[in-house]
PDB file of C-alpha atoms in Angstrom:
ATOM      1  CA  ILE A   1     -24.186   8.389  20.558  1.00 50.00           C
ATOM      2  CA  GLU A   2     -24.281   9.207  17.659  1.00 47.00           C
ATOM      3  CA  VAL A   3     -25.854   6.438  14.437  1.00 48.00           C
ATOM      4  CA  LEU A   4     -24.832   5.751  11.346  1.00 48.00           C
ATOM      5  CA  GLY A   5     -27.249   5.217   8.946  1.00 49.00           C
ATOM      6  CA  LYS A   6     -26.958   5.657   4.819  1.00 50.00           C
ATOM      7  CA  ALA A   7     -24.748   8.426   5.961  1.00 51.00           C
ATOM      8  CA  GLY A   8     -22.065   8.705   7.005  1.00 50.00           C
ATOM      9  CA  PRO A   9     -19.987  10.828   9.852  1.00 54.00           C
ATOM     10  CA  ARG A  10     -21.204  14.357   8.781  1.00 58.00           C
ATOM     11  CA  GLY A  11     -23.557  13.036   6.555  1.00 58.00           C
ATOM     12  CA  ALA A  12     -21.559  12.282   4.234  1.00 59.00           C
ATOM     13  CA  PRO A  13     -22.502   9.704   2.236  1.00 59.00           C
ATOM     14  CA  ARG A  14     -20.961   5.838   2.495  1.00 55.00           C
ATOM     15  CA  PRO A  15     -19.888   3.876  -0.024  1.00 54.00           C
ATOM     16  CA  SER A  16     -22.159   1.150  -0.965  1.00 53.00           C
ATOM     17  CA  ALA A  17     -20.214  -2.633  -1.231  1.00 48.00           C
ATOM     18  CA  GLU A  18     -20.044  -1.481  -4.763  1.00 52.00           C
ATOM     19  CA  ASP A  19     -18.021   1.432  -4.755  1.00 55.00           C
ATOM     20  CA  ARG A  20     -15.077   0.524  -2.719  1.00 56.00           C
ATOM     21  CA  SER A  21     -12.355   0.354  -5.258  1.00 65.00           C
ATOM     22  CA  THR A  22      -9.359   1.930  -4.074  1.00 67.00           C
ATOM     23  CA  PRO A  23      -8.993   5.626  -5.943  1.00 78.00           C
ATOM     24  CA  GLN A  24      -5.991   5.138  -8.951  1.00 82.00           C
ATOM     25  CA  ASP A  25      -3.833   7.484  -6.435  1.00 87.00           C
ATOM     26  CA  PHE A  26      -4.172   5.835  -3.031  1.00 90.00           C
ATOM     27  CA  PHE A  27      -1.086   3.115  -3.778  1.00 91.00           C
ATOM     28  CA  PRO A  28       1.231   6.996  -4.654  1.00 92.00           C
ATOM     29  CA  ARG A  29      -0.122   8.376  -2.088  1.00 92.00           C
ATOM     30  CA  LEU A  30       1.052   6.321   0.429  1.00 92.00           C
ATOM     31  CA  ALA A  31       4.039   5.641  -1.084  1.00 92.00           C
ATOM     32  CA  ALA A  32       5.118   8.627  -0.492  1.00 91.00           C
ATOM     33  CA  HIS A  33       3.966   8.271   3.144  1.00 92.00           C
ATOM     34  CA  TRP A  34       6.219   5.976   3.532  1.00 91.00           C
ATOM     35  CA  LYS A  35       9.107   7.242   1.934  1.00 89.00           C
ATOM     36  CA  ARG A  36       8.435  10.584   4.602  1.00 88.00           C
ATOM     37  CA  ALA A  37       7.382   9.559   7.223  1.00 87.00           C
ATOM     38  CA  TYR A  38       9.968   6.360   7.688  1.00 86.00           C
ATOM     39  CA  THR A  39      13.046   6.722   6.239  1.00 80.00           C
ATOM     40  CA  ALA A  40      14.201  10.255   8.102  1.00 71.00           C
ATOM     41  CA  ARG A  41      16.696   8.522  10.030  1.00 74.00           C
ATOM     42  CA  PRO A  42      19.368   6.741   8.573  1.00 71.00           C
ATOM     43  CA  ASP A  43      19.925   4.691  11.496  1.00 75.00           C
ATOM     44  CA  GLU A  44      16.407   3.071  11.565  1.00 78.00           C
ATOM     45  CA  ARG A  45      15.574   0.143   8.434  1.00 84.00           C
ATOM     46  CA  TRP A  46      11.457  -0.280   8.208  1.00 90.00           C
ATOM     47  CA  THR A  47      10.097  -2.642   6.341  1.00 92.00           C
ATOM     48  CA  ALA A  48       6.778  -2.912   4.141  1.00 93.00           C
ATOM     49  CA  TRP A  49       4.532  -5.420   3.780  1.00 95.00           C
ATOM     50  CA  VAL A  50       1.983  -6.095   0.594  1.00 95.00           C
ATOM     51  CA  LEU A  51      -0.958  -8.116  -0.610  1.00 94.00           C
ATOM     52  CA  SER A  52      -2.651  -7.130  -4.292  1.00 93.00           C
ATOM     53  CA  PRO A  53      -3.468  -8.385  -7.370  1.00 93.00           C
ATOM     54  CA  ASP A  54      -1.782  -5.694  -9.029  1.00 91.00           C
ATOM     55  CA  LEU A  55       1.236  -7.826 -10.159  1.00 90.00           C
ATOM     56  CA  LYS A  56       2.614  -4.086 -11.880  1.00 90.00           C
ATOM     57  CA  LEU A  57       2.191  -2.788  -8.417  1.00 92.00           C
ATOM     58  CA  ALA A  58       5.684  -1.270  -7.494  1.00 91.00           C
ATOM     59  CA  SER A  59       6.046   0.176 -10.597  1.00 91.00           C
ATOM     60  CA  THR A  60       2.871   1.733  -9.316  1.00 90.00           C
ATOM     61  CA  MET A  61       4.230   2.486  -6.063  1.00 92.00           C
ATOM     62  CA  ARG A  62       7.116   3.593  -7.744  1.00 90.00           C
ATOM     63  CA  LEU A  63       8.988   1.812  -5.089  1.00 91.00           C
ATOM     64  CA  LYS A  64      11.406  -1.357  -5.655  1.00 91.00           C
ATOM     65  CA  ALA A  65       9.708  -4.838  -4.518  1.00 94.00           C
ATOM     66  CA  SER A  66      13.125  -6.220  -2.529  1.00 95.00           C
ATOM     67  CA  ARG A  67      10.550  -9.998  -2.745  1.00 96.00           C
ATOM     68  CA  ARG A  68       7.999 -10.623  -4.805  1.00 96.00           C
ATOM     69  CA  VAL A  69       6.191 -13.597  -3.098  1.00 96.00           C
ATOM     70  CA  PRO A  70       3.660 -15.741  -5.301  1.00 97.00           C
ATOM     71  CA  MET A  71       0.463 -16.474  -3.381  1.00 95.00           C
ATOM     72  CA  TRP A  72      -3.013 -16.924  -3.761  1.00 95.00           C
ATOM     73  CA  ASN A  73      -5.828 -15.303  -3.015  1.00 91.00           C
ATOM     74  CA  GLY A  74      -8.744 -18.797  -3.466  1.00 92.00           C
ATOM     75  CA  PRO A  75      -8.421 -18.770  -6.750  1.00 94.00           C
ATOM     76  CA  ILE A  76      -7.015 -15.174  -7.491  1.00 94.00           C
ATOM     77  CA  GLU A  77      -3.353 -14.460  -8.257  1.00 95.00           C
ATOM     78  CA  CYS A  78      -1.833 -12.570  -5.380  1.00 95.00           C
ATOM     79  CA  ARG A  79       2.112 -11.256  -4.669  1.00 96.00           C
ATOM     80  CA  LEU A  80       3.248 -10.025  -1.185  1.00 96.00           C
ATOM     81  CA  TYR A  81       5.564  -7.605  -2.098  1.00 96.00           C
ATOM     82  CA  ARG A  82       8.338  -6.651   0.666  1.00 96.00           C
ATOM     83  CA  PHE A  83       9.543  -3.444   0.552  1.00 94.00           C
ATOM     84  CA  ASP A  84      12.707  -2.335   1.912  1.00 92.00           C
ATOM     85  CA  LEU A  85      12.432   1.471   2.715  1.00 88.00           C
ATOM     86  CA  VAL A  86      15.518   3.014   2.735  1.00 80.00           C
ATOM     87  CA  ALA A  87      16.475   7.271   3.382  1.00 73.00           C
ATOM     88  CA  GLY A  88      17.114   8.420  -0.501  1.00 63.00           C
ATOM     89  CA  SER A  89      17.662   6.328  -3.630  1.00 59.00           C
ATOM     90  CA  ASN A  90      17.891   2.623  -4.115  1.00 53.00           C
ATOM     91  CA  ARG A  91      19.328   3.830  -7.832  1.00 54.00           C
ATOM     92  CA  GLY A  92      23.536   2.729  -7.835  1.00 53.00           C
TER      93      GLY A  92
END
């Protein structure tokens, strides 16, 4: 049994609650993963939904959101983004 204290697995320091901000490259890397993994076969259709307070998330991810649903998470204005993952480009 491994007991985790102040350090995480393999001795790596665990981030404190204040240090858990999203890395700048997380969403572009996530979008790249989705493009690689979920658009390989043109006969399959995948949809991804993301709830975020970042109103420019779609441009950060370099994806076109097919829906942007305004929502509130308590006092925080958010958007629920729908991304239709397609092979190739969505540009016409």
